[in-house]
Amino acid sequence: MFDVVVVGAGPNGLMVACELALAGVRPLVLERLTGLTEEQRANGMVGQVVRMLDRRGLYARLSGTGAPPQPTPQFVFGAFPLRLADLAENPLYILPVPQREVERMLAERAAELGVEVRRGSAVIGLDQDDDGVRLTLDGGEAVSARWVVGADGGRSAVRKLAGIDFPGVTTDDSVSRTGYVSVPESSIDPATGGLVIPGYGIVPPMQHTRTEHGLIVWGALPGRPPLLSTVEWPEALDFDGEMSLDELLASAARVVGAPVVAGPPVGPGPHLMRRLTGGNTRLADRYRAGRVLLIGDAAHVHSAIGGPGLNLGLQDAVNLAWKLAAVVGGRQPATLLDSYESERRPVAQRVTMSTQAQAALISPGGEVTALRVLFAELLDAPENALRIAALMAGSDVRYDLGPGPDLVGRWAPDLVLDTGNGPVRLAELTVTARPLLLDFTGTLAAAAEPWRDRVDLVSAKADGAVTAMLLRPDCYVAWASTSDKPEVAGLREALERWFG
Ligand SMILES: Cc1cc2nc3c(=O)[nH]c(=O)nc-3n(C[C@H](O)[C@H](O)[C@H](O)COP(=O)(O)OP(=O)(O)OC[C@H]3O[C@@H](n4cnc5c(N)ncnc54)[C@H](O)[C@@H]3O)c2cc1C
C-alpha cells in the first residue's frame, strides 16, 4: 500500500508530489496521459506563486536568471491597466512562462526527488474505508493508498468518485478566440509596441482593451510569436470545427470596428489557434472526503482572466503536502488536514470573486461602460491599485493562525538575513521545505530544543521590528515576536500545534 497516491500529473499534481517528497513521503503519481501534454493553457504565472517557486529554488529554473523575482511595474485587471511602478510596496510578481514549461520543469524535479510518475494510468474507480483507499485503473489494475490526492483537473474523476459536489455556474454566452499571428513591422507602433489598426487606432500591448463590441488583446511574450485574442458575446453561437486565422481576424475586426490584417505565425510550433465558448465557476463543497483530498482545478474552476489558476493551485499543493506528510508520518493527527480546507477554500472563493468581477467589468453594455468610468476613477488612487494588486497576488491572504503581530498568518516577507557568513535571502533558507525558526535575539534555542529534529533554527540578524519568526513549510508565519525577549509559551504552542 502506498502512503499517498496523487491522481494527475498536471502542474498541481507534480507540485504536491515534489513537496511530499521533500517532506519525506514518496508518493506514486498516476497520470492518464502517456506523455507531457502539448495543450496550451497558461501563458504565465501571476502572484505570490512566483515567490513561492523562488522559495523552493525553482524560479531560477524557469526564468533562466540567477536574479530573484522582481515585482511587475504594470498588469491588467478587468481590462484596466494597473500601474504599479510607483507603489511603495508592490506585491505583484509575474513569470511569463508557458504552462508546458512549468510542467516539464516540475516533472524533472519530481524525477530528481525520486517520485514515480506512472503514465497511461487513468483512475476510473475509488473505494475507501477507515484504513485506506482502493483505486481502480482503466486497465483493471488496483492500487491501494492510505491517502489519495485528486489533482486530476476540472473534470476530476476523483472528486466525483469521492462524492464531493462541485456547485457553481456554467455560462455559454461568450466566445473567446486566441491565436498566434504574424504582422508586418509597419503594423507595430514603434513607441509602444501596440498593434496599429487603420480606422481604429492602436491596441496597446499586453493590455486588455474593451470596446462596445467585445475585448481585444495583443501582445508578444518572450520567445513566442505575437498573440491576438478576442472575447465576444454573440447572439448565436453559429460556428463549429477548428478555428481558422480568418475567423480570428473577423472577430478582431468586429471588436474594433475596422479590418484587422495579420498572417499565420512564423517560427517553430506548435502554434496556438483556439476557440473557447462559455466558462465555469465552480468550487468543491469540501476539499476532503475521508482519505481523499482535492487540489488545484479538481477543487476549483474559474475564468482564466488575470491568470490566477496556478497561483491558487500550486499554493494549494504547498499548503497540503507538509500537513499530509506529518499525518502519514504519525507526527500529527488527521485533524491537521482540516486546516487545509479552512485555509485554502476561502482563498479560492476570493479568486472566483475576482474573476467574476473582472468578467462583469469586460462584458458589453452601457451600464458596464458607466461602471468602468467609476472604476477607473477609483483605480487612480494608489491605495486602490495596491488593493487590486494584492488581491491578484494573493498577498492579502491572512490565515487564522492565532494571536500575535499582524505578520502572524501572513506570507513571510522577503527578508535578507545576516547569519555571520554574509547576507542570505530568506528564499535560500526555505528550499528544503522544512519548518524554520528565525531567531534574531539569540534566546530561543532552548525553547525550541524538543522540536529540533523537525524545525530548523537559524540565529541571525535582520533589519525591522520583528525579532523572531516561526515559518511553516508553506512560508506562512505561524508565530512571531517583536520583543527583544520573546515570550516562549506562545512559540511552544505554535510549534506543537503545527509540528507535533
Ligand atoms: C485557456 C486557459 C488559459 C489559462 N491561462 C492561465 C494563465 O495564464 N495563468 C494561470 O495561472 N492559469 C491559467 N489557466 C489555468 C491553469 O491552466 C489550470 O489552473 C491548471 O492547468 C490546473 O492544473 P491542475 O494540475 O490542477 O489540473 P490539470 O492541468 O487539468 O491536470 C490534471 C491532470 O490530471 C490528469 N487526469 C485527469 N483525469 C485523470 C484520471 N482519471 N486518472 C489519471 N489522471 C487523470 C490529466 O491528464 C492532467 O494531466 C488557464 C487555463 C485555461 C484553460
GROMACS .gro file of C-alpha atoms in nm, residues 43-282:
model
  240
   43ASN     CA    1   0.083   3.188  -2.067
   44GLY     CA    2   0.239   3.258  -1.734
   45MET     CA    3   0.211   3.275  -1.359
   46VAL     CA    4   0.076   3.571  -1.169
   47GLY     CA    5   0.110   3.647  -0.798
   48GLN     CA    6   0.263   3.501  -0.486
   49VAL     CA    7   0.329   3.169  -0.661
   50VAL     CA    8   0.626   3.329  -0.837
   51ARG     CA    9   0.785   3.399  -0.499
   52MET     CA   10   0.680   3.057  -0.375
   53LEU     CA   11   0.874   2.895  -0.658
   54ASP     CA   12   1.170   3.115  -0.567
   55ARG     CA   13   1.150   2.982  -0.213
   56ARG     CA   14   1.194   2.631  -0.347
   57GLY     CA   15   1.480   2.723  -0.582
   58LEU     CA   16   1.250   2.668  -0.882
   59TYR     CA   17   1.213   3.027  -1.004
   60ALA     CA   18   1.566   3.031  -1.146
   61ARG     CA   19   1.494   2.713  -1.345
   62LEU     CA   20   1.204   2.882  -1.520
   63SER     CA   21   1.332   3.238  -1.551
   64GLY     CA   22   1.678   3.132  -1.663
   65THR     CA   23   1.835   3.401  -1.443
   66GLY     CA   24   2.005   3.383  -1.107
   67ALA     CA   25   1.836   3.708  -1.004
   68PRO     CA   26   1.548   3.699  -0.756
   69PRO     CA   27   1.198   3.782  -0.884
   70GLN     CA   28   1.104   4.148  -0.916
   71PRO     CA   29   0.754   4.297  -0.895
   72THR     CA   30   0.592   4.390  -1.224
   73PRO     CA   31   0.553   4.763  -1.294
   74GLN     CA   32   0.217   4.705  -1.461
   75PHE     CA   33  -0.055   4.448  -1.513
   76VAL     CA   34  -0.423   4.429  -1.602
   77PHE     CA   35  -0.744   4.384  -1.407
   78GLY     CA   36  -1.079   4.359  -1.582
   79ALA     CA   37  -0.933   4.534  -1.890
   80PHE     CA   38  -0.798   4.823  -1.680
   81PRO     CA   39  -0.425   4.888  -1.688
   82LEU     CA   40  -0.285   4.854  -1.337
   83ARG     CA   41   0.004   5.095  -1.291
   84LEU     CA   42   0.213   4.965  -1.007
   85ALA     CA   43   0.561   5.107  -1.065
   86ASP     CA   44   0.519   5.389  -0.813
   87LEU     CA   45   0.372   5.184  -0.530
   88ALA     CA   46   0.595   5.188  -0.222
   89GLU     CA   47   0.542   4.814  -0.180
   90ASN     CA   48   0.432   4.644  -0.497
   91PRO     CA   49   0.315   4.288  -0.422
   92LEU     CA   50   0.250   4.169  -0.779
   93TYR     CA   51   0.504   3.936  -0.941
   94ILE     CA   52   0.462   3.765  -1.277
   95LEU     CA   53   0.655   3.499  -1.465
   96PRO     CA   54   0.559   3.477  -1.834
   97VAL     CA   55   0.645   3.112  -1.891
   98PRO     CA   56   0.409   2.875  -2.074
   99GLN     CA   57   0.242   2.607  -1.865
  100ARG     CA   58   0.409   2.329  -2.066
  101GLU     CA   59   0.749   2.454  -1.948
  102VAL     CA   60   0.625   2.466  -1.588
  103GLU     CA   61   0.505   2.106  -1.619
  104ARG     CA   62   0.831   1.996  -1.783
  105MET     CA   63   1.033   2.156  -1.504
  106LEU     CA   64   0.816   2.004  -1.230
  107ALA     CA   65   0.832   1.659  -1.395
  108GLU     CA   66   1.213   1.686  -1.397
  109ARG     CA   67   1.213   1.799  -1.037
  110ALA     CA   68   0.984   1.511  -0.935
  111ALA     CA   69   1.219   1.264  -1.104
  112GLU     CA   70   1.518   1.417  -0.922
  113LEU     CA   71   1.334   1.368  -0.593
  114GLY     CA   72   1.265   1.003  -0.674
  115VAL     CA   73   0.891   1.037  -0.736
  116GLU     CA   74   0.741   0.766  -0.958
  117VAL     CA   75   0.501   0.902  -1.220
  118ARG     CA   76   0.306   0.614  -1.375
  119ARG     CA   77   0.177   0.743  -1.709
  120GLY     CA   78  -0.101   0.586  -1.915
  121SER     CA   79  -0.291   0.506  -1.592
  122ALA     CA   80  -0.638   0.657  -1.567
  123VAL     CA   81  -0.829   0.621  -1.242
  124ILE     CA   82  -1.185   0.501  -1.304
  125GLY     CA   83  -1.288   0.364  -0.963
  126LEU     CA   84  -1.241   0.460  -0.596
  127ASP     CA   85  -1.350   0.292  -0.274
  128GLN     CA   86  -1.239   0.391   0.070
  129ASP     CA   87  -1.273   0.274   0.428
  130ASP     CA   88  -1.113   0.379   0.756
  131ASP     CA   89  -0.777   0.224   0.664
  132GLY     CA   90  -0.722   0.334   0.308
  133VAL     CA   91  -0.837   0.395  -0.047
  134ARG     CA   92  -0.852   0.146  -0.332
  135LEU     CA   93  -0.822   0.296  -0.679
  136THR     CA   94  -0.915   0.106  -0.994
  137LEU     CA   95  -0.729   0.189  -1.314
  138ASP     CA   96  -0.867   0.169  -1.665
  139GLY     CA   97  -0.658  -0.142  -1.733
  140GLY     CA   98  -0.835  -0.318  -1.445
  141GLU     CA   99  -0.537  -0.296  -1.207
  142ALA     CA  100  -0.599  -0.183  -0.846
  143VAL     CA  101  -0.373   0.050  -0.646
  144SER     CA  102  -0.413   0.098  -0.271
  145ALA     CA  103  -0.311   0.402  -0.072
  146ARG     CA  104  -0.352   0.537   0.276
  147TRP     CA  105  -0.431   0.878   0.127
  148VAL     CA  106  -0.527   0.999  -0.220
  149VAL     CA  107  -0.478   1.349  -0.357
  150GLY     CA  108  -0.707   1.429  -0.650
  151ALA     CA  109  -0.513   1.663  -0.880
  152ASP     CA  110  -0.695   1.545  -1.188
  153GLY     CA  111  -0.829   1.875  -1.316
  154GLY     CA  112  -1.168   2.043  -1.351
  155ARG     CA  113  -1.349   1.725  -1.460
  156SER     CA  114  -1.188   1.535  -1.172
  157ALA     CA  115  -1.288   1.169  -1.160
  158VAL     CA  116  -1.155   1.155  -0.803
  159ARG     CA  117  -1.388   1.435  -0.694
  160LYS     CA  118  -1.689   1.263  -0.849
  161LEU     CA  119  -1.596   0.916  -0.721
  162ALA     CA  120  -1.543   1.055  -0.369
  163GLY     CA  121  -1.894   1.207  -0.379
  164ILE     CA  122  -1.779   1.569  -0.347
  165ASP     CA  123  -2.022   1.818  -0.502
  166PHE     CA  124  -1.899   2.094  -0.735
  167PRO     CA  125  -2.160   2.367  -0.719
  168GLY     CA  126  -2.135   2.687  -0.920
  169VAL     CA  127  -2.235   2.835  -1.253
  170THR     CA  128  -2.174   2.749  -1.617
  171THR     CA  129  -2.216   3.022  -1.877
  172ASP     CA  130  -2.242   2.978  -2.253
  173ASP     CA  131  -2.285   3.332  -2.381
  174SER     CA  132  -1.923   3.431  -2.455
  175VAL     CA  133  -1.672   3.319  -2.718
  176SER     CA  134  -1.301   3.373  -2.674
  177ARG     CA  135  -1.062   3.325  -2.962
  178THR     CA  136  -0.684   3.319  -2.933
  179GLY     CA  137  -0.414   3.258  -3.189
  180TYR     CA  138  -0.052   3.324  -3.272
  181VAL     CA  139  -0.014   3.551  -3.576
  182SER     CA  140   0.244   3.749  -3.770
  183VAL     CA  141   0.212   4.116  -3.871
  184PRO     CA  142   0.435   4.339  -4.081
  185GLU     CA  143   0.674   4.571  -3.897
  186SER     CA  144   0.464   4.865  -4.019
  187SER     CA  145   0.167   4.743  -3.812
  188ILE     CA  146   0.359   4.779  -3.486
  189ASP     CA  147   0.363   5.117  -3.317
  190PRO     CA  148   0.735   5.184  -3.261
  191ALA     CA  149   0.672   5.386  -2.944
  192THR     CA  150   0.455   5.136  -2.756
  193GLY     CA  151   0.475   4.803  -2.941
  194GLY     CA  152   0.096   4.824  -2.984
  195LEU     CA  153  -0.090   4.693  -3.290
  196VAL     CA  154  -0.179   4.970  -3.534
  197ILE     CA  155  -0.523   4.914  -3.688
  198PRO     CA  156  -0.611   5.174  -3.954
  199GLY     CA  157  -0.961   5.306  -3.890
  200TYR     CA  158  -0.943   5.216  -3.519
  201GLY     CA  159  -0.613   5.326  -3.366
  202ILE     CA  160  -0.358   5.140  -3.155
  203VAL     CA  161  -0.431   4.832  -2.946
  204PRO     CA  162  -0.177   4.863  -2.663
  205PRO     CA  163   0.045   4.562  -2.596
  206MET     CA  164  -0.014   4.324  -2.304
  207GLN     CA  165  -0.332   4.504  -2.204
  208HIS     CA  166  -0.695   4.401  -2.231
  209THR     CA  167  -0.884   4.657  -2.439
  210ARG     CA  168  -1.263   4.668  -2.411
  211THR     CA  169  -1.479   4.820  -2.683
  212GLU     CA  170  -1.859   4.833  -2.706
  213HIS     CA  171  -1.839   4.508  -2.908
  214GLY     CA  172  -1.601   4.294  -2.708
  215LEU     CA  173  -1.247   4.261  -2.585
  216ILE     CA  174  -0.919   4.253  -2.777
  217VAL     CA  175  -0.573   4.156  -2.651
  218TRP     CA  176  -0.248   4.198  -2.840
  219GLY     CA  177   0.094   4.102  -2.715
  220ALA     CA  178   0.417   3.923  -2.777
  221LEU     CA  179   0.559   3.713  -2.496
  222PRO     CA  180   0.932   3.638  -2.492
  223GLY     CA  181   1.034   3.372  -2.744
  224ARG     CA  182   0.686   3.334  -2.888
  225PRO     CA  183   0.505   3.480  -3.191
  226PRO     CA  184   0.261   3.769  -3.130
  227LEU     CA  185  -0.069   3.666  -2.978
  228LEU     CA  186  -0.407   3.806  -3.081
  229SER     CA  187  -0.707   3.734  -2.865
  230THR     CA  188  -1.071   3.842  -2.859
  231VAL     CA  189  -1.380   3.787  -2.647
  232GLU     CA  190  -1.730   3.845  -2.786
  233TRP     CA  191  -2.084   3.792  -2.665
  234PRO     CA  192  -2.257   3.691  -2.991
  235GLU     CA  193  -2.633   3.649  -3.031
  236ALA     CA  194  -2.585   3.299  -3.168
  237LEU     CA  195  -2.301   3.050  -3.144
  238ASP     CA  196  -2.303   2.970  -3.517
  239PHE     CA  197  -1.969   2.803  -3.578
  240ASP     CA  198  -1.818   2.462  -3.545
  241GLY     CA  199  -1.495   2.281  -3.624
  242GLU     CA  200  -1.145   2.415  -3.568
  243MET     CA  201  -1.099   2.790  -3.556
  244SER     CA  202  -0.917   2.943  -3.856
  245LEU     CA  203  -0.700   3.253  -3.870
  246ASP     CA  204  -0.971   3.419  -4.084
  247GLU     CA  205  -1.228   3.357  -3.809
  248LEU     CA  206  -0.995   3.515  -3.551
  249LEU     CA  207  -0.932   3.820  -3.772
  250ALA     CA  208  -1.304   3.862  -3.846
  251SER     CA  209  -1.372   3.855  -3.472
  252ALA     CA  210  -1.099   4.115  -3.407
  253ALA     CA  211  -1.248   4.332  -3.683
  254ARG     CA  212  -1.594   4.316  -3.521
  255VAL     CA  213  -1.448   4.411  -3.183
  256VAL     CA  214  -1.258   4.717  -3.309
  257GLY     CA  215  -1.494   4.810  -3.595
  258ALA     CA  216  -1.219   4.812  -3.860
  259PRO     CA  217  -1.040   4.548  -4.072
  260VAL     CA  218  -0.755   4.366  -3.897
  261VAL     CA  219  -0.481   4.221  -4.115
  262ALA     CA  220  -0.238   3.950  -3.998
  263GLY     CA  221  -0.079   3.636  -4.134
  264PRO     CA  222  -0.004   3.296  -3.987
  265PRO     CA  223   0.269   3.279  -3.723
  266VAL     CA  224   0.628   3.211  -3.817
  267GLY     CA  225   0.886   3.013  -3.622
  268PRO     CA  226   0.871   2.671  -3.461
  269GLY     CA  227   0.530   2.549  -3.341
  270PRO     CA  228   0.304   2.415  -3.214
  271HIS     CA  229   0.108   2.733  -3.276
  272LEU     CA  230  -0.196   2.815  -3.071
  273MET     CA  231  -0.526   2.866  -3.259
  274ARG     CA  232  -0.813   2.817  -3.016
  275ARG     CA  233  -1.181   2.899  -2.971
  276LEU     CA  234  -1.347   2.852  -2.631
  277THR     CA  235  -1.713   2.910  -2.553
  278GLY     CA  236  -1.861   2.998  -2.216
  279GLY     CA  237  -1.700   2.915  -1.888
  280ASN     CA  238  -1.737   2.756  -1.548
  281THR     CA  239  -1.706   2.899  -1.200
  282ARG     CA  240  -1.729   2.613  -0.953
   0.00000   0.00000   0.00000
